XYZ file of C-alpha atoms in Angstrom:
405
model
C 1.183 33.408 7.550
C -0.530 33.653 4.184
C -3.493 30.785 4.024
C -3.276 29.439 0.459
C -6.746 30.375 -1.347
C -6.972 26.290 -2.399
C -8.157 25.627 1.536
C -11.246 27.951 1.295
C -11.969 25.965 -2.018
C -11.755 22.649 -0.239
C -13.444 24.146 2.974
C -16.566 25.052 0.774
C -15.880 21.564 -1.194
C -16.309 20.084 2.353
C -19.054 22.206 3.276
C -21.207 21.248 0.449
C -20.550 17.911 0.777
C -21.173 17.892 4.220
C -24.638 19.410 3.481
C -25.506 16.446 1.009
C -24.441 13.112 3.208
C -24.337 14.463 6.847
C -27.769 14.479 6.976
C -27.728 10.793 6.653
C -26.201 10.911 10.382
C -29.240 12.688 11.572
C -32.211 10.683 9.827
C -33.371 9.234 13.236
C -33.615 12.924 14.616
C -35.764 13.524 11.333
C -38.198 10.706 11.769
C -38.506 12.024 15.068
C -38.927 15.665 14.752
C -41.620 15.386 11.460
C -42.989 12.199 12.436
C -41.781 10.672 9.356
C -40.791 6.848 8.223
C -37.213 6.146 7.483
C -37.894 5.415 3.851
C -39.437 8.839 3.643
C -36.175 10.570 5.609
C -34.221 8.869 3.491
C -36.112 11.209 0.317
C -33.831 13.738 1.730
C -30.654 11.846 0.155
C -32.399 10.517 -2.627
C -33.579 13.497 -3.968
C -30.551 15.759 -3.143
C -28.563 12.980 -6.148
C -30.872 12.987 -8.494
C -31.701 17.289 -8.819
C -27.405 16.699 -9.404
C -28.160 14.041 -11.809
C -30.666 15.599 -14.320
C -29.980 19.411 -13.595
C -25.897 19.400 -12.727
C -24.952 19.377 -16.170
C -27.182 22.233 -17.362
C -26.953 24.568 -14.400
C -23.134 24.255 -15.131
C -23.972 25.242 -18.804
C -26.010 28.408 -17.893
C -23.636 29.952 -15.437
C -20.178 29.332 -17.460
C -20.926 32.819 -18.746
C -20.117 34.654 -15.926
C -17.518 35.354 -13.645
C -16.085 32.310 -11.726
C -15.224 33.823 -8.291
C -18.712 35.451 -8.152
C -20.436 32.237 -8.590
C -18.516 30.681 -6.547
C -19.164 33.303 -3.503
C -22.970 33.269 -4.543
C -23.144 29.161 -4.686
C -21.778 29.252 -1.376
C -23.925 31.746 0.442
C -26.812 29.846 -1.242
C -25.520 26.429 0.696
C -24.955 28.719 3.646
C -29.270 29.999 3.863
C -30.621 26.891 2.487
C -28.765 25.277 5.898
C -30.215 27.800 7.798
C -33.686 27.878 7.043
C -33.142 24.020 6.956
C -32.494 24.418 10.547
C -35.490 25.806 11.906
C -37.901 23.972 8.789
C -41.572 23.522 10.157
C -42.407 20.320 8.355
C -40.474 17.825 6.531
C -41.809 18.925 2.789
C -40.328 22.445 3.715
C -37.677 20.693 4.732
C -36.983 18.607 1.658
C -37.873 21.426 -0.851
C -35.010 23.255 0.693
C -32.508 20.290 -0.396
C -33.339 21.374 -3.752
C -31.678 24.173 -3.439
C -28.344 23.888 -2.491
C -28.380 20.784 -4.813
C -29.044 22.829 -8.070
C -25.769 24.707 -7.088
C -23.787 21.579 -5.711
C -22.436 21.037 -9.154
C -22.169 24.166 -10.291
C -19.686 24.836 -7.197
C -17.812 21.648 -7.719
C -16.918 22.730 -11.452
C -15.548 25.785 -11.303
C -14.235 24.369 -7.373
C -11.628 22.631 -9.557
C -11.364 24.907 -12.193
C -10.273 27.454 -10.007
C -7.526 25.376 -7.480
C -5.891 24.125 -11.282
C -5.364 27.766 -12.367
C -3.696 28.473 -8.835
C -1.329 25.999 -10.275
C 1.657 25.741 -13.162
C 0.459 22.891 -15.145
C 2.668 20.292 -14.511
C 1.464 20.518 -10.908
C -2.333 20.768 -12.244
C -3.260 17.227 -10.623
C -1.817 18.017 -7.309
C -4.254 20.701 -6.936
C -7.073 18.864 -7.890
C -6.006 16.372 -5.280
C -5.599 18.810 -2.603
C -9.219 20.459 -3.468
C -10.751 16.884 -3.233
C -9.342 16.615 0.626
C -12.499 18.725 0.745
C -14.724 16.417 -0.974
C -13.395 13.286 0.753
C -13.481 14.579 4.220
C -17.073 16.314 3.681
C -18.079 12.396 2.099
C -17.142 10.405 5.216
C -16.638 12.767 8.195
C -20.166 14.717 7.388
C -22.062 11.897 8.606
C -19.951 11.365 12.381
C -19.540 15.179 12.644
C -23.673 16.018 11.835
C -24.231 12.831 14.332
C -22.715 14.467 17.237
C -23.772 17.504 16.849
C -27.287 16.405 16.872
C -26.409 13.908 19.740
C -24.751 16.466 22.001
C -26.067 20.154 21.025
C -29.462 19.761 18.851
C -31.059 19.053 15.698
C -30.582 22.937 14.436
C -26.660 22.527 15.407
C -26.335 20.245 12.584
C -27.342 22.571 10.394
C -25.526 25.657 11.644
C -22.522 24.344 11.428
C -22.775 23.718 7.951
C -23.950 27.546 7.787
C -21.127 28.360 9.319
C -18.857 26.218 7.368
C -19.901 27.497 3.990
C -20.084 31.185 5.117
C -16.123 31.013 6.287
C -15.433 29.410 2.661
C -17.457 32.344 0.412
C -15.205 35.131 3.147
C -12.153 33.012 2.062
C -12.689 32.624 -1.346
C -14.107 36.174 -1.787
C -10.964 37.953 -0.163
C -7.969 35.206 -1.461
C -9.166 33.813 -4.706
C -7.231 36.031 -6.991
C -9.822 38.143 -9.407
C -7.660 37.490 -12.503
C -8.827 33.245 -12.076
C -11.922 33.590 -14.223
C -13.424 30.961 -16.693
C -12.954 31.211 -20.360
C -15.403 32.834 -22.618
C -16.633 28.615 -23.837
C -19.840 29.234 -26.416
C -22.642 26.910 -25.388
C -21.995 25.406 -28.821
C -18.154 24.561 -28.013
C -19.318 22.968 -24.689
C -22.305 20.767 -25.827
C -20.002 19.328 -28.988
C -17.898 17.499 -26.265
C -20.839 15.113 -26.009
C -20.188 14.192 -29.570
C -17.244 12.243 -28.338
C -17.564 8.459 -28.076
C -14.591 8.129 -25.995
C -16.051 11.218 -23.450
C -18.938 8.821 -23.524
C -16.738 5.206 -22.706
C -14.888 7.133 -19.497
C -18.485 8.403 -18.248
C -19.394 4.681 -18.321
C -16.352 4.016 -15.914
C -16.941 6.712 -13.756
C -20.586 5.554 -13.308
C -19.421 1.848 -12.809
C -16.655 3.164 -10.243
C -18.912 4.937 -8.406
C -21.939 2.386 -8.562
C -19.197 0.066 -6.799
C -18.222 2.330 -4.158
C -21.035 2.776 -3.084
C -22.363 -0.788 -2.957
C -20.295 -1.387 -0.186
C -20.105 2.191 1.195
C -23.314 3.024 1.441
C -23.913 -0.288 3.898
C -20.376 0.453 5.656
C -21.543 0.808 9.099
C -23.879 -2.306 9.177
C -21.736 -4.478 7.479
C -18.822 -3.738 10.157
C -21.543 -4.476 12.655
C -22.847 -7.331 11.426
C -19.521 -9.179 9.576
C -16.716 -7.699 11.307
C -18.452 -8.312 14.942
C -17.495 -4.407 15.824
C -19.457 -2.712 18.205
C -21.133 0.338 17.281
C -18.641 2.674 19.072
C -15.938 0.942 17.354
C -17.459 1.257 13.806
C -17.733 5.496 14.380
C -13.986 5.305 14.851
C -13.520 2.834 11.936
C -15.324 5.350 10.271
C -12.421 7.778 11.303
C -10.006 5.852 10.295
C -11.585 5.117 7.280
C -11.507 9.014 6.514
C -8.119 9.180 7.442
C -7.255 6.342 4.952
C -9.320 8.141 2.039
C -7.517 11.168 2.350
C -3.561 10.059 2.146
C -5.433 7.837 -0.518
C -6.231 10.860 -2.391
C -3.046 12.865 -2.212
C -1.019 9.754 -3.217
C -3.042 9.064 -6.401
C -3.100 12.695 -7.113
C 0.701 11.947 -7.364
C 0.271 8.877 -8.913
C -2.104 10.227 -11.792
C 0.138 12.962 -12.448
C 2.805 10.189 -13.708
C 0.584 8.316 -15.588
C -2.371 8.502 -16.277
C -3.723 5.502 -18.276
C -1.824 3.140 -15.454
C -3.346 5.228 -12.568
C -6.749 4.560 -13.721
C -6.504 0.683 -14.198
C -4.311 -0.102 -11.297
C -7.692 2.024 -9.007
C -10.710 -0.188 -9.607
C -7.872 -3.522 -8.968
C -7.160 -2.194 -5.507
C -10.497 -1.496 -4.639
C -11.761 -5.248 -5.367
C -8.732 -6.332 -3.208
C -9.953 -3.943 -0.627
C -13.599 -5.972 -1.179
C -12.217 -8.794 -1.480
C -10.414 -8.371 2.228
C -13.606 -6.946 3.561
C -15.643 -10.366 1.939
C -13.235 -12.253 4.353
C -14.889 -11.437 7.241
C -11.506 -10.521 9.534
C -12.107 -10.380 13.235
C -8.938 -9.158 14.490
C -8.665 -5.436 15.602
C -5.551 -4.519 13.784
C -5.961 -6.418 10.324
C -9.552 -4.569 10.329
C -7.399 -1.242 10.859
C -5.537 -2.104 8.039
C -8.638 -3.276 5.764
C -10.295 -0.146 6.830
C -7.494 2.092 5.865
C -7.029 0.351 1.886
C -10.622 0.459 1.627
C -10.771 4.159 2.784
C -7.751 4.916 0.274
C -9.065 3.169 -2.493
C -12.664 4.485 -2.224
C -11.815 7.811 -1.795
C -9.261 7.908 -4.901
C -12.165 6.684 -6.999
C -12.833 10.573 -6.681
C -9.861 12.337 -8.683
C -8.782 9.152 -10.870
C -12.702 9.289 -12.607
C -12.976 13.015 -12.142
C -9.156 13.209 -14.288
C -10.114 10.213 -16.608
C -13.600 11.879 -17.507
C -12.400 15.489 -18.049
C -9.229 14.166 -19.950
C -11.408 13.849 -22.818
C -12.549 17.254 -23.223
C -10.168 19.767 -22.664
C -11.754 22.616 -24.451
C -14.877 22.116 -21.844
C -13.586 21.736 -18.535
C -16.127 23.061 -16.205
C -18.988 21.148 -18.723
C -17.163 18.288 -18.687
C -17.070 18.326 -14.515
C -20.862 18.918 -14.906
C -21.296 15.809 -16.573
C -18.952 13.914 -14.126
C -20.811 15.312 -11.024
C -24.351 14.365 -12.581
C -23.418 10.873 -13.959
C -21.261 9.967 -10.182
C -24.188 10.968 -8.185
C -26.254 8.388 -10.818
C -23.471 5.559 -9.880
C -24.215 6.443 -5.762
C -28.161 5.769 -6.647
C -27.505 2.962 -8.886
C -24.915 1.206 -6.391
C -27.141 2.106 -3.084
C -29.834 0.246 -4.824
C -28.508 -3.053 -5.933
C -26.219 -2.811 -3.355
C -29.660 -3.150 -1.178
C -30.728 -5.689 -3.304
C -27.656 -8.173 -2.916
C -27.867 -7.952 0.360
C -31.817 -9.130 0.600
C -31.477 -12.177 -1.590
C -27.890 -13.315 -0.522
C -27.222 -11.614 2.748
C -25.010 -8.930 3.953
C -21.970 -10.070 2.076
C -24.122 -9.411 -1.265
C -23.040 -5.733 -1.063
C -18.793 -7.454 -2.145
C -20.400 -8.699 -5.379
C -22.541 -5.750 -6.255
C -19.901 -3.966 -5.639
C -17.529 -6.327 -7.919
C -19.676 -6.364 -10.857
C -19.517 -2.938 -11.064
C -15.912 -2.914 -10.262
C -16.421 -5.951 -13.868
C -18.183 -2.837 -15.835
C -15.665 -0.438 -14.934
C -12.366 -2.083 -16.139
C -14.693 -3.340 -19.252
C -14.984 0.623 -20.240
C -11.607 1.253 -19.269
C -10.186 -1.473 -21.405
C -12.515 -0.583 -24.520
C -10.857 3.109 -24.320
C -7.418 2.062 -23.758
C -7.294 -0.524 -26.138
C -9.498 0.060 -29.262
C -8.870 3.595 -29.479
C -5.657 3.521 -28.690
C -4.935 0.822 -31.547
C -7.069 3.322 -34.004
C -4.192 5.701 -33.897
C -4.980 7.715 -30.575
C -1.740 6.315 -28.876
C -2.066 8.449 -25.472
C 1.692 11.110 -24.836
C 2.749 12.692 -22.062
C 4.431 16.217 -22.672
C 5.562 18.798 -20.593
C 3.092 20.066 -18.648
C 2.101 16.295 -17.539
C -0.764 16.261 -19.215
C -1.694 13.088 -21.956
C -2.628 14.257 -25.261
C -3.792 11.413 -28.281
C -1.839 11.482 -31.392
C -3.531 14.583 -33.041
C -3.487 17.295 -30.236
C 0.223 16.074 -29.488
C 1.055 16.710 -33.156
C -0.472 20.591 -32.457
C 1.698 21.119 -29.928
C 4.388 21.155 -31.429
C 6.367 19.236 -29.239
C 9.561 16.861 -30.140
């Protein structure tokens, strides 16, 4: 049986992601190994977001010139020696210089990542594929930190690493032999791509991303204590809500892949609504095993589909710069994870753990504020959003150029 190439896209999608948060399951380990506080471990997250933050968008830029597949293979056999050598690293500033690395390539891999599943694609099917790719993403976000825990817990601290060697070595061999050589990026000039940033409207859905991700992970980033603490779940219980959780995040993902495909504009308003109802349930402080299961499981869905509704809603607006555009998104999302982490934090030490629901609402406040301004002022302006054939929503003008009836 033929393996579809779009699996050893999401494998190194998982891979790199797994290489970015696992290592928040093995921060005790750290402190341990270099003799290190946990505020200084925890250098090894903060650092990894913000190289993707200030470089993502540039290193994007530089390499759109050359072949897609190739940087693809090369990203991932970067991520695949920067785990190694992370493995066996003889102090912790060797160690956090080597997170440099792999994140100067993270967002270069996660551009053309998507680029490449959509042109596997027709385009009426062009969401779908960016859904599947994310299954990567999501699983690599909240299974990297149980998977790098037991490793560590059950093998050793160089396992951890390893496997992520191993993980993003099987994904270049994949890509290299399946990814068909014809998928290539367009020829963009540097000029073409930086104009996008002209656009006020590319500007208003960057705003929304941020917000949506600056309320995810409010709440996310303090999941495991605040199960502990407000939920009354044991700590064995919250790695399998964590599980679950995962589970939840990826049907979450394929349905609003679906869902996004239909429409758009609705997709992306009804997304930040369900994930305040998700708060909202978590704010209620449930006790019972099975409601939890079912809390766990919207929250899960609704954080994880925060990933392909802002990654679509960004890139909508600049269609002549895809992979730029994803630079931008993967730069300005990892600035929402910073910015929520941090007041997130700060809720919770002036108002207690429940803070982290209305961080996590404001944001959610700032999000549908952006969202609104786009829909509504630009759309009154003249750029009524269409839907034509290949499912894709065009304003006014470019639906005019298409000629369609």
């Amino acid at each position: 049986m033929k393996i579809n190439p779009i699996f050893f896209i999401a494998l190194g999608l998982f891979g790199v992601y797994t290489i970015e948060f696992g290592v928040v399951g093995i921060l005790p380990a750290i402190t341990e190994r270099y003799n290190v506080s946990t505020s200084q471990a925890g250098m090894l997250v903060g650092v990894f977001a913000l190289v993707i933050a200030l470089c993502g968008p540039f290193m994007v830029l530089i390499l759109s010139k050359y072949n897609r597949k190739i940087v693809m293979v090369v990203s991932l056999l970067i991520f695949a020696v920067s785990s190694l050598l992370s493995a066996y690293a003889p102090n912790f500033y060797v160690l956090l210089a080597l997170r440099i690395i792999p994140a100067l390539f993270h967002p270069v891999y996660f551009s053309l990542a998507f680029a490449a599943a959509v042109s596997l694609y027709p385009k009426e099917k062009s969401t779908q594929a960016s859904a599947k790719a994310f299954v990567g993403t999501s699983m690599g976000m909240v299974l990297g930190i149980p998977i790098t825990t037991y490793l560590v817990d059950q093998f050793s601290f160089e396992a951890a690493f390893i496997f992520c060697a191993v993980v993003n070595i099987a994904a270049s061999v994949g890509i290299a032999i399946m990814l068909p050589n014809s998928s290539k990026a367009e020829k963009v000039s540097y000029g073409e791509q930086l104009g996008i940033l002209r656009k006020v409207p590319l500007w208003i859905n960057i705003g929304a991303a941020t917000f949506i991700f600056a309320a995810m992970f409010s709440v996310y980033s303090y999941a495991a204590e605040y199960l502990e603490q407000v939920m009354g779940l044991s700590g064995k219980i919250v790695s399998i809500m964590l599980v679950i959780f995962g589970v939840g995040g990826v049907a979450g993902n394929l349905l609003a892949g679906r869902l996004i495909g239909k429409n758009r504009v609705r997709t992306t308003v009804f997304h930040p609504i369900v994930l305040a109802i998700s708060f909202l349930l978590l704010y209620m402080g449930e006790k019972s095993i099975v409601p939890i299961i079912v809390i766990v499981v919207l929250w899960g869905a609704a954080h994880t589909s925060g990933l392909i509704v802002t990654q679509i809603w960004l890139t909508s607006e600049a269609p002549e710069a895809p992979e730029f555009a994803t630079g931008l998104y993967i730069s300005f999302i990892n600035l929402g994870v910073s910015i929520g982490s941090l007041a997130g934090g700060w809720f919770i030490t002036t108002t207690g753990m429940k803070g982290t629901i209305w961080s996590g609402l404001l944001f959610i406040m700032l999000a549908l504020v952006c969202i609104a301004i786009k829909i509504v002022y630009f759309n009154r302006k003249g750029l009524e959003v269409k839907r034509v054939s290949n499912g894709a929503y065009l304003n006014s003008k470019e639906y005019e150029n298409t000629g369609v009836e």
